[in-house]
Coordinates of C-alpha atoms in Angstrom, one line a residue:
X825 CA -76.2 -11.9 -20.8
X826 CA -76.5 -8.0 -20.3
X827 CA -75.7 -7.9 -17.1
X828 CA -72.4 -10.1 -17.9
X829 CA -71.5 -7.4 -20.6
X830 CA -72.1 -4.9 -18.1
X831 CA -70.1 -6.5 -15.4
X832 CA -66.9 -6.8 -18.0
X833 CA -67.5 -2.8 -19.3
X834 CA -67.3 -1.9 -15.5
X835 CA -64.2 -3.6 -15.1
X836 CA -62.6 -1.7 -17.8
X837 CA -64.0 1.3 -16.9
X838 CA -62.4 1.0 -13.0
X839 CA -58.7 -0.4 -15.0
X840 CA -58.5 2.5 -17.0
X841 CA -59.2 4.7 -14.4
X842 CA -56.6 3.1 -12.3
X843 CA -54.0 3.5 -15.1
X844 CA -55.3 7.3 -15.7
X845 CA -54.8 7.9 -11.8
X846 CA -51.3 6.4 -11.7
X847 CA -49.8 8.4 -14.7
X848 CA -51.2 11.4 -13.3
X849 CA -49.3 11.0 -9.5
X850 CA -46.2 9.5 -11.4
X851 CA -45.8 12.7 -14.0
X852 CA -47.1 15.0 -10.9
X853 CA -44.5 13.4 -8.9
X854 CA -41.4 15.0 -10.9
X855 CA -41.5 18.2 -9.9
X856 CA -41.7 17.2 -6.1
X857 CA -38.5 16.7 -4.4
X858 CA -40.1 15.6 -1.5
X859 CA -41.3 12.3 -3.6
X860 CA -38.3 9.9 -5.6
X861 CA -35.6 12.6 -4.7
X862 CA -33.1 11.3 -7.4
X863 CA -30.5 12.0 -4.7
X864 CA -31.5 9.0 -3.0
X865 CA -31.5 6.5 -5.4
X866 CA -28.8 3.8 -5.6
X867 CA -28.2 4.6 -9.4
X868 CA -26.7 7.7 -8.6
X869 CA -23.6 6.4 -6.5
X870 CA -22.6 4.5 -9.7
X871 CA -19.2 4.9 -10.8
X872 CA -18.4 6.0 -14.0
X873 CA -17.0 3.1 -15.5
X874 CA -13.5 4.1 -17.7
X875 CA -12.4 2.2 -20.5
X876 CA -9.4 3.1 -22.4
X877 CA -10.2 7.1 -21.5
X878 CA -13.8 6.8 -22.3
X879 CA -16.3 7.3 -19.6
X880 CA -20.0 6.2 -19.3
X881 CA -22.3 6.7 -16.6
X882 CA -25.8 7.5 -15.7
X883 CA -24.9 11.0 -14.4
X884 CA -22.7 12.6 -16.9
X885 CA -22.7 15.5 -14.7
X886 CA -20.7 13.8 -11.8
X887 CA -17.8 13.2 -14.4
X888 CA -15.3 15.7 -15.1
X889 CA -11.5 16.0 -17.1
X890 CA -8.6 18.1 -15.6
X891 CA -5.2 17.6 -16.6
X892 CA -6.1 14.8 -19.3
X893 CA -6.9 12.5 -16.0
X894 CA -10.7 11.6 -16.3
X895 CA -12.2 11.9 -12.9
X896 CA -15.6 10.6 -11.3
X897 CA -17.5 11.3 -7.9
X898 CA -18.9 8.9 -5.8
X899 CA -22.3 11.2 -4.8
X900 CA -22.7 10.6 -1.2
X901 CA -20.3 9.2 0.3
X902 CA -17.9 11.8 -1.4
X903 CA -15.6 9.4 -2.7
X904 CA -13.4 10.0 -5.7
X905 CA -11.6 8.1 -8.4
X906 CA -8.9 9.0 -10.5
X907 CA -7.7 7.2 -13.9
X908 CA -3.8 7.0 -13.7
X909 CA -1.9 4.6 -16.3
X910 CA -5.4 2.7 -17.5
X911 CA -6.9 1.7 -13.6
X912 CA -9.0 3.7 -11.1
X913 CA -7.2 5.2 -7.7
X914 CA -9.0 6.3 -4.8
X915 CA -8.7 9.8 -4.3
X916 CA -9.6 12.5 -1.7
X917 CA -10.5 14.9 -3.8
X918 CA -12.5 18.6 -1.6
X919 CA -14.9 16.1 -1.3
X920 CA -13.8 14.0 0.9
X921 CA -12.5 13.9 4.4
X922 CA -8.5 12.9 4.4
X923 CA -7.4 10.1 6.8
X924 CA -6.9 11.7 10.2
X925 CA -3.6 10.5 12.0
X926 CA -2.5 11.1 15.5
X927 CA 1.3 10.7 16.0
X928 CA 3.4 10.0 19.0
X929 CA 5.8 12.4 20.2
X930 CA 8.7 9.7 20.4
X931 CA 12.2 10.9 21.5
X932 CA 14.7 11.6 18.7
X933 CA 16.2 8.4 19.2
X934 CA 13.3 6.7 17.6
X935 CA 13.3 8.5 14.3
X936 CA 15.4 11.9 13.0
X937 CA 17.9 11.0 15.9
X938 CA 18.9 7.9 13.7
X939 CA 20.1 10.7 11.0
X940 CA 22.4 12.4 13.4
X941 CA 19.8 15.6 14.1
X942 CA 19.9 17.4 17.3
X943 CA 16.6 18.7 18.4
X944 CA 17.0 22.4 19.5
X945 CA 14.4 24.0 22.4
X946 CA 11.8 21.3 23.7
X947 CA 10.8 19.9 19.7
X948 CA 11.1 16.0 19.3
X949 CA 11.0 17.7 15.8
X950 CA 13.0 19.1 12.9
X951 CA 11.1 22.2 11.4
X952 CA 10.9 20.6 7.9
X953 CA 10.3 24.0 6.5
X954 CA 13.8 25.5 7.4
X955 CA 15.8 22.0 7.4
X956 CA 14.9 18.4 6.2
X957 CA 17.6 15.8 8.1
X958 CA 19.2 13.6 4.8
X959 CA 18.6 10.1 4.4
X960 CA 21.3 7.8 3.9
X961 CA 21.7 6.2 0.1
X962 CA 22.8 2.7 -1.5
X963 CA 20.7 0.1 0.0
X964 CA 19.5 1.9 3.0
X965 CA 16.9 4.1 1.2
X966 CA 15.3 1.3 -0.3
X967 CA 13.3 0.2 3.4
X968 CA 12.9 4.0 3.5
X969 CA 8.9 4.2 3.9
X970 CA 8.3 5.6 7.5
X971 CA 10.9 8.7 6.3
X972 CA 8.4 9.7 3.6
X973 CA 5.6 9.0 5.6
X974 CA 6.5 11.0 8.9
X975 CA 7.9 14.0 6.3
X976 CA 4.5 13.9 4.6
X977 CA 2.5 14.3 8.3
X978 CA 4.4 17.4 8.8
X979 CA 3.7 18.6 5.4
X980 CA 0.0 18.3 6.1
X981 CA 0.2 20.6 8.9
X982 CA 1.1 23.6 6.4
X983 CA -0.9 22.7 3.1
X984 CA -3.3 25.5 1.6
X985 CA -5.8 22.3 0.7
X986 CA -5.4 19.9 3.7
X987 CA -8.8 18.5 2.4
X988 CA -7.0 17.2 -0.7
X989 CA -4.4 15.7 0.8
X990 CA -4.7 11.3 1.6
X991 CA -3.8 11.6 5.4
X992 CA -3.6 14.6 7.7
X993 CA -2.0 14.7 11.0
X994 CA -4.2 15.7 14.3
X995 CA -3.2 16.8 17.7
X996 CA -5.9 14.8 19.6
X997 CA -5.9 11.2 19.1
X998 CA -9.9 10.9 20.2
X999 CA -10.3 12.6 16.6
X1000 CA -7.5 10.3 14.7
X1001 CA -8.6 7.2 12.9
X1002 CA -5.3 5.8 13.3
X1003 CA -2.1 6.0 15.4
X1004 CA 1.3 6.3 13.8
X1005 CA 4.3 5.3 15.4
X1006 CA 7.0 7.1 14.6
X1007 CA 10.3 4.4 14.6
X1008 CA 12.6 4.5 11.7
X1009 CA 12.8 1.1 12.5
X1010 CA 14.7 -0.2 9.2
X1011 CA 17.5 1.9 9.5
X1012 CA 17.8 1.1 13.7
X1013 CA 18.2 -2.3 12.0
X1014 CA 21.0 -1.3 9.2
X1015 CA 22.9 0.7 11.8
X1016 CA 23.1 -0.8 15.3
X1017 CA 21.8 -4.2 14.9
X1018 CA 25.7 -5.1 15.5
X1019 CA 27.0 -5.8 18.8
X1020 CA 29.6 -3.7 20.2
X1021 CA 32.4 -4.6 22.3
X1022 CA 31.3 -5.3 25.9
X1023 CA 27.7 -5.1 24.4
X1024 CA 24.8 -7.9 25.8
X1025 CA 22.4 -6.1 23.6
X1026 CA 22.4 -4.0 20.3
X1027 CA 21.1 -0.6 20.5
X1028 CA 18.6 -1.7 17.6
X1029 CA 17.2 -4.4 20.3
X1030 CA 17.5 -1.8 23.6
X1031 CA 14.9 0.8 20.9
X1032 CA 12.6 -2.1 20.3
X1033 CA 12.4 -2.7 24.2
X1034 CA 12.0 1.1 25.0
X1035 CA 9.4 1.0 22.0
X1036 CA 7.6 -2.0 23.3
X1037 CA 7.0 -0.4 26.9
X1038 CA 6.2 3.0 26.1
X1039 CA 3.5 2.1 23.1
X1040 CA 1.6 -0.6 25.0
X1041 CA 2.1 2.2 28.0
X1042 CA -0.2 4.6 26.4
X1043 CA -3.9 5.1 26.8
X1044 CA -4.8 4.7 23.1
X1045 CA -3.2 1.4 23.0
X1046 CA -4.7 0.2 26.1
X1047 CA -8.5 1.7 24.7
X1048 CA -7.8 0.0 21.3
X1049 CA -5.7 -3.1 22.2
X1050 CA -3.3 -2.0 19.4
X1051 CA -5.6 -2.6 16.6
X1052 CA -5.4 1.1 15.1
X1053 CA -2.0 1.8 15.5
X1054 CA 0.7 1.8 12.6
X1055 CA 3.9 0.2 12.8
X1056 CA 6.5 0.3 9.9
X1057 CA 8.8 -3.0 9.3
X1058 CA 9.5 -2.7 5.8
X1059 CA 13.1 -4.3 6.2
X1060 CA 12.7 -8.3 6.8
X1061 CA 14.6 -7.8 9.5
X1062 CA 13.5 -4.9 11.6
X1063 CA 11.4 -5.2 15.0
X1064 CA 12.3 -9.2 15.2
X1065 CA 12.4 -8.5 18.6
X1066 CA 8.9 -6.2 19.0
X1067 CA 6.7 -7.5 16.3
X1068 CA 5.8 -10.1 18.2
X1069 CA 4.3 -8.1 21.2
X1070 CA 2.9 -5.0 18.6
X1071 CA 1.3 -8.1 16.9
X1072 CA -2.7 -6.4 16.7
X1073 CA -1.1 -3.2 15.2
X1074 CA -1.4 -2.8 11.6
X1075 CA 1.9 -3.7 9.9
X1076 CA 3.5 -2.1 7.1
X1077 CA 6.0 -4.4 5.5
X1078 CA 8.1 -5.6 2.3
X1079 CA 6.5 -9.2 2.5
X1080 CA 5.0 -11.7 4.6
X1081 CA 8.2 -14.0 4.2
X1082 CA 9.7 -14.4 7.7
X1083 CA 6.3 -13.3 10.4
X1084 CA 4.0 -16.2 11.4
X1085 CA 0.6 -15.9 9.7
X1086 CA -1.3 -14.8 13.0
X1087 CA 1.3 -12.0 13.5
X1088 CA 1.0 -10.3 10.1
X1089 CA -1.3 -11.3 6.8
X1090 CA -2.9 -9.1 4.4
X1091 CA -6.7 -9.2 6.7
X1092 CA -5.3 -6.3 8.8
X1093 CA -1.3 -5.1 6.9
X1094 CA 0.0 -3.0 4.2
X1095 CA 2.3 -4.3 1.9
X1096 CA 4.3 -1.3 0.7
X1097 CA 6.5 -1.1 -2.3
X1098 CA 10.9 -0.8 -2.0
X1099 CA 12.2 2.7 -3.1
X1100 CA 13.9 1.7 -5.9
X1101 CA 17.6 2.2 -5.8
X1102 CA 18.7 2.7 -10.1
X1103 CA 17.8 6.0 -11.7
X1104 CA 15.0 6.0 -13.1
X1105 CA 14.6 6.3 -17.1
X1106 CA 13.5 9.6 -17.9
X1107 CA 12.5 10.7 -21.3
X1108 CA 12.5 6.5 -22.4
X1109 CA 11.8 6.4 -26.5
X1110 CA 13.3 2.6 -26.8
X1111 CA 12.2 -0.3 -28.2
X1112 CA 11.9 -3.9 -28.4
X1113 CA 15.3 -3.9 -30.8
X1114 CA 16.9 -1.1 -29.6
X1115 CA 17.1 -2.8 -26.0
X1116 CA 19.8 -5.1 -27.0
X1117 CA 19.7 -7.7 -23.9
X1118 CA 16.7 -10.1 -23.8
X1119 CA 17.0 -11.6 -19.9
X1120 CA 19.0 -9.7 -17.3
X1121 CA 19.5 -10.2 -14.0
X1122 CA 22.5 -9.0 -11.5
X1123 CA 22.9 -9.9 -7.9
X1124 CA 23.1 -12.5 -5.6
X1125 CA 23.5 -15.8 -6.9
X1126 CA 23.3 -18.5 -3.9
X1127 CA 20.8 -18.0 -1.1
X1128 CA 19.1 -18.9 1.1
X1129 CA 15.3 -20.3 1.8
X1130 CA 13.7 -19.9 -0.7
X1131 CA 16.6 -18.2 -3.2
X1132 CA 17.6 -22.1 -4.5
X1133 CA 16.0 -21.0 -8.0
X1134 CA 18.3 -18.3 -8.3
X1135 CA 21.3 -21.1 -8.4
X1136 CA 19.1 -23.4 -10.6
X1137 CA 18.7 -20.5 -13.1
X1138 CA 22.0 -19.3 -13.1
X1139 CA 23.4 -22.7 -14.1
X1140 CA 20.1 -22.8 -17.0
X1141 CA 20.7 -19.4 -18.5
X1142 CA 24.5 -18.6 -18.0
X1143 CA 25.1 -19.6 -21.3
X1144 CA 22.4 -18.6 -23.0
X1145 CA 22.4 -15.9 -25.8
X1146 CA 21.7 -12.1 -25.1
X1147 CA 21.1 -13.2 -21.2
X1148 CA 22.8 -11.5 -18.8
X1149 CA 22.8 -13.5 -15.4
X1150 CA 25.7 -12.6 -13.0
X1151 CA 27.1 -12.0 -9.6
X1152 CA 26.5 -8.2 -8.3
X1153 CA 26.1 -6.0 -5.4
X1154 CA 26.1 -2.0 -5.0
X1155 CA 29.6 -1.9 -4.4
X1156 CA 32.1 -0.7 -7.6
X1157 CA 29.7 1.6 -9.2
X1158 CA 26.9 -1.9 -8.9
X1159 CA 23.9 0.6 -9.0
X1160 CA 25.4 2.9 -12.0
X1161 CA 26.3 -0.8 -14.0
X1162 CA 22.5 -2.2 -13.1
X1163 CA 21.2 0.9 -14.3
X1164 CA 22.6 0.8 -17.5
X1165 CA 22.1 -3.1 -17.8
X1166 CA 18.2 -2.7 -17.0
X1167 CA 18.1 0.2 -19.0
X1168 CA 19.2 -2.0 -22.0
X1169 CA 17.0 -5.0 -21.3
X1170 CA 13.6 -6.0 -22.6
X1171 CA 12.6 -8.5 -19.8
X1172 CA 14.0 -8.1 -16.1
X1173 CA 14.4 -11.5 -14.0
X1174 CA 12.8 -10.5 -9.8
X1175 CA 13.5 -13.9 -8.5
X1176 CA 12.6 -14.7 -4.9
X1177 CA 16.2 -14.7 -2.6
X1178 CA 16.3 -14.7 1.1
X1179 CA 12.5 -13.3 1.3
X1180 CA 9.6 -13.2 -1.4
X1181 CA 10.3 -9.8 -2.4
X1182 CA 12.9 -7.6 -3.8
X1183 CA 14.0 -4.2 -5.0
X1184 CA 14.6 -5.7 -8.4
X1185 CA 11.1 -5.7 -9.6
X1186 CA 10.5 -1.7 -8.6
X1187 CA 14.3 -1.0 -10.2
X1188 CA 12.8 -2.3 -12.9
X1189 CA 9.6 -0.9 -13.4
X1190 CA 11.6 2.4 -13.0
X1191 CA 14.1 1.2 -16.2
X1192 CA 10.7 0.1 -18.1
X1193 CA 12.2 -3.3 -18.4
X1194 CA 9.4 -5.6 -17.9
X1195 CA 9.6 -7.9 -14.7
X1196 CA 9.7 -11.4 -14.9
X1197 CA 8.3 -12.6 -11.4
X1198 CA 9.8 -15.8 -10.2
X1199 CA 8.4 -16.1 -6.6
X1200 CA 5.6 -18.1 -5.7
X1201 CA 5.0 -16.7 -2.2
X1202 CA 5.2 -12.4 -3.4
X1203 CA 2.8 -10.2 -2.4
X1204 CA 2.5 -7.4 -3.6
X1205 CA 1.3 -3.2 -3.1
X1206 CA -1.9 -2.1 -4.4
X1207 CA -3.0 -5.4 -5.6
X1208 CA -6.9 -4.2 -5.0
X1209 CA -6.7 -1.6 -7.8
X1210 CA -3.3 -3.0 -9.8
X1211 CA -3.7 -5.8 -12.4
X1212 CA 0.6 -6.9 -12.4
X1213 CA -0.2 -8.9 -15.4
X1214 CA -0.8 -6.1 -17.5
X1215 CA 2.9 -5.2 -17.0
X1216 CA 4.4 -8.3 -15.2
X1217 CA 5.5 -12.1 -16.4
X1218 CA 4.3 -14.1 -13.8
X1219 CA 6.1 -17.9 -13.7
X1220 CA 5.6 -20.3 -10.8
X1221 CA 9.2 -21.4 -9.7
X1222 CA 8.9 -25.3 -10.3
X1223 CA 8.2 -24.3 -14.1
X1224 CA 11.3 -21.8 -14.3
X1225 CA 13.8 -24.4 -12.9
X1226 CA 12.9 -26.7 -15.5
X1227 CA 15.4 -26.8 -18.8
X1228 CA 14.4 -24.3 -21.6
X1229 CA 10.7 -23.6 -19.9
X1230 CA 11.6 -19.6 -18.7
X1231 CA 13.9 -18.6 -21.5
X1232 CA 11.2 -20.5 -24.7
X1233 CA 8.6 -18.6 -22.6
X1234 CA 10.3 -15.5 -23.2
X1235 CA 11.5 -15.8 -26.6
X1236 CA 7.7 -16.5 -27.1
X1237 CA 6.5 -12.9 -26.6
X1238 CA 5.8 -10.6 -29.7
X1239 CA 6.6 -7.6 -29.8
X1240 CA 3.2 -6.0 -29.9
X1241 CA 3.0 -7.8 -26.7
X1242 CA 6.1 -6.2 -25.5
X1243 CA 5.4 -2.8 -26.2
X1244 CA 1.9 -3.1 -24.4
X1245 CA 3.2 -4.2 -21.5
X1246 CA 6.3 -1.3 -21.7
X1247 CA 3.8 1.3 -22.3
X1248 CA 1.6 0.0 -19.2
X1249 CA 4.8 0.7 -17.1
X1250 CA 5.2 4.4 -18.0
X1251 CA 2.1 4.7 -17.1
X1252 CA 2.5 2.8 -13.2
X1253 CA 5.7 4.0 -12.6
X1254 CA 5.0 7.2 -10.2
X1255 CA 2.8 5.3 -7.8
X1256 CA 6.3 3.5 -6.8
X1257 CA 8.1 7.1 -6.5
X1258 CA 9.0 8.2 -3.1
X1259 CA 9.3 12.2 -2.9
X1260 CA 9.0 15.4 -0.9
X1261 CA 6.9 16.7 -1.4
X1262 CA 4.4 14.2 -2.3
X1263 CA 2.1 14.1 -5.4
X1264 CA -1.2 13.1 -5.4
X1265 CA -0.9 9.4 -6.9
X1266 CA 2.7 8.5 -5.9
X1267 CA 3.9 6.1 -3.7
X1268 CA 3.4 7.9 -0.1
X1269 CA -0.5 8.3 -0.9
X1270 CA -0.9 5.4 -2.3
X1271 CA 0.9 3.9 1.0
X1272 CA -2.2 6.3 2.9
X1273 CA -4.9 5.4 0.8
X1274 CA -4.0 1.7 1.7
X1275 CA -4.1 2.8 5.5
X1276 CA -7.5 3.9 4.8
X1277 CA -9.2 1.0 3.3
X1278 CA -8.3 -1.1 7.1
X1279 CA -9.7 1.9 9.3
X1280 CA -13.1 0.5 8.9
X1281 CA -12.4 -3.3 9.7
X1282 CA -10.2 -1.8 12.6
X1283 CA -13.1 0.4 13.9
X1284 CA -16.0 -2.8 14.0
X1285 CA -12.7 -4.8 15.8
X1286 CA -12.8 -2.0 18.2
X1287 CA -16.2 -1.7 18.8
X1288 CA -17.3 -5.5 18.7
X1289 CA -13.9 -6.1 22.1
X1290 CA -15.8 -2.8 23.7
X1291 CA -19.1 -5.4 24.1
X1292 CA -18.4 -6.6 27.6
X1293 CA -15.8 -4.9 28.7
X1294 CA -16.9 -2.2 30.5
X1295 CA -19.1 -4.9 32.4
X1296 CA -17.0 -6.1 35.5
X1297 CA -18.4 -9.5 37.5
X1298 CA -18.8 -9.6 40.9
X1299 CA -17.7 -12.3 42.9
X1300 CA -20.0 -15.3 42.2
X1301 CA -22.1 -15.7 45.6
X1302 CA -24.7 -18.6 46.4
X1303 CA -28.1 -17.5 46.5
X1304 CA -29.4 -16.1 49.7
X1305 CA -32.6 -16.8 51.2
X1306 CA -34.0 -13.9 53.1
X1307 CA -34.3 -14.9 57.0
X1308 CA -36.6 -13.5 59.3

């Protein structure tokens, strides 16, 4: 019996000294770097998480205001996010390294040729600091994107801060994580995609061919296979001809609507947004009531493809009270009337026409009206970070077309409703704003920070075709048998 009590008494004895021992290394342990460095712990690359302008996170110290936009550091890998209108964008703040981008030296032809520039001395290039070349207005600015993009390269080259900026350019492309490719290619398609007299080819079809050979000429194509280089095709239209052989390049486009799925799909493209083409609404202060027009939309009426609903809807809605449905185009003041007529709405109709997407629904998140999305097949820019339903009516197109389902589903929305979702526009509207020079946030970083998020899918691509290919066969011989 004694020597049971003793047996238990040692155990505790040997337990408590265990526990004693542990608390001991554990609070020794604090003042050690060496041992649990905090720095290395997963907990510490935590976001801070933002909701409705309050942060929380479990090092306050990585969070920090400026400007009224709350701001938090991802330790480590030195990335940053910043709150604009309610969501988190990916920025690079000193932090982090911008996206490095080599560019070709194309011949004017390709790019600031197409605005009627004449490069002086041996430069492809206008000195953007003395002179920027013009780009052409109406309809043409709206497939505008590789303009703003090229101009922004330049601009990189003389910032104070390159380290803030999204995307820098670089002279070597061994040191570029992309390739840009420098072809105004939506406004080769609005101005010589004509034949002229005596013509076999348009001079939009002889670029793409000239394009075509010197691209897949070059030693970074050949090294890559294509997969890192950028080519714009923002209008539908553009690079019909060259698409198809620039196929592992990473597309920028409007939409999806006319490329076969193995030639361009959201895995390795951009989908970038229109420039809208009505004046924006500065200095809004309406309301529900004082935007007189419930529905409005103004365009074209019969299409093609997919653009049937725009016929069924006319014939629905045309008599419908405060709807404005009609026939219009940019000619006879069209842009200064839709801008007024926007302006003045509560709800904006984006219905799909010839292709999924349109200029309507950035026209009208620059007039605050809120978008009424009526195409089944739209995709659309930023969708990773954006939530459209906090600002967009989404309706699939066999509901719309049937009698009194889109105009009872509008009259349905309260005006609290309203005013959240018109609110939530102010607030998205400069990341669809084209400028120079660009602002952190708008739409030519965002366009970059998009770019970014493919470079490391594009790299294991790379690296994963690089497996056997330095590794050439020899001719397959039968064995030989040594003979004496």
């Amino acid at each position: 019996m004694a020597e049971k009590r003793g047996s238990s008494i040692t155990k505790i004895a040997f337990l408590c000294l265990f526990i004693t021992t542990t608390m001991m290394f554990v609070l020794s342990s604090r003042g050690r770097p060496g041992l649990f460095d905090h720095k290395t712990m997963p907990a510490e690359k935590l976001l801070t998480v933002f909701n409705n302008g309050d942060s929380q996170t479990s090092n306050q110290s990585n969070a920090e205001s400026s400007n009224g936009s709350n701001r938090a550091i991802l330790a480590n890998s030195e990335q940053q996010r910043v709150e604009v209108g309610g969501f988190q964008v990916t920025c690079n703040g000193n932090l982090k390294e911008p996206l490095k981008i080599f560019l070709y030296d194309l011949d004017p032809e390709f790019h600031f040729g197409l605005l009627d520039w004449k490069p002086q001395g041996n430069s492809v290039w206008p000195d953007i600091r003395t002179k920027i070349p013009s780009y052409p207005g109406g309809l043409n600015s709206q497939h505008s994107i590789e303009y703003w993009l090229t101009l922004d390269l330049f601009a990189s080259e003389f910032s104070e801060n390159p380290s803030s900026r999204e995307a820098i350019r670089v002279k070597n492309s061994s040191e570029a994580d992309l390739i840009f490719v420098p072809f105004f290619s939506s406004l080769s398609y609005n101005r010589y995609s004509k034949l002229s007299p005596h013509q076999k080819k348009s001079k939009n079809w002889e670029l793409q061919e000239k394009l075509v050979k010197f691209v897949m000429g070059q030693k970074e194509w050949k090294i890559s296979g294509g997969r890192n280089h950028v080519v714009l095709a923002h209008h539908p239209n553009s690079m019909l001809n060259a698409r198809m052989q620039l196929w592992p390049a990473i597309f920028i486009l409007s939409d999806f609507g006319r490329y076969p799925i193995n030639v361009a799909n959201l895995d390795k493209d951009v989908i970038a947004p229109y420039k809208h083409v009505i004046k924006s609404y500065v200095n809004d202060s309406s309301d529900l009531i004082s935007r007189k027009t419930l529905l409005y939309f103004q365009g074209a009426i019969y299409r093609k493809n997919g653009g049937f609903a725009r016929q069924e809807l006319y014939y629905l809605l045309k008599d419908e009270k405060d709807v404005h449905f009609s026939f219009g185009s940019v000619q006879r003041n069209g842009i200064r009337q839709a801008s007024q007529g926007m302006h003045s709405s509560k709800f904006c109709l984006n219905i799909a026409g010839d292709t999924p997407s349109s200029n309507r629904l950035f026209d009208a998140i620059a007039s605050h009206c809120v978008p009424v999305i009526i195409s089944d097949e739209i995709e659309l820019p930023y969708e990773d970070i954006l939530d459209y339903t906090e600002f967009c009516i989404f309706i699939r197109t066999s509901d719309a077309v049937k009698k009194g389902f889109l105009i009872n589903r509008i009259r349905s929305i309260m005006k609290d409703k309203w005013t959240q979702m018109w609110e939530k526009l102010k607030q998205v509207e400069p990341l669809f704003e084209f400028q120079y020079p660009s602002k952190e946030g708008d739409a030519v970083q965002m366009i970059w920070q998009s770019l970014s998020h493919k470079v490391s899918s594009v790299k294991m691509k790379i690296n994963k075709s690089k497996r056997y290919s330095r590794f050439v066969p020899r001719k397959r011989r039968g064995l030989r048998t040594r003979t004496k």
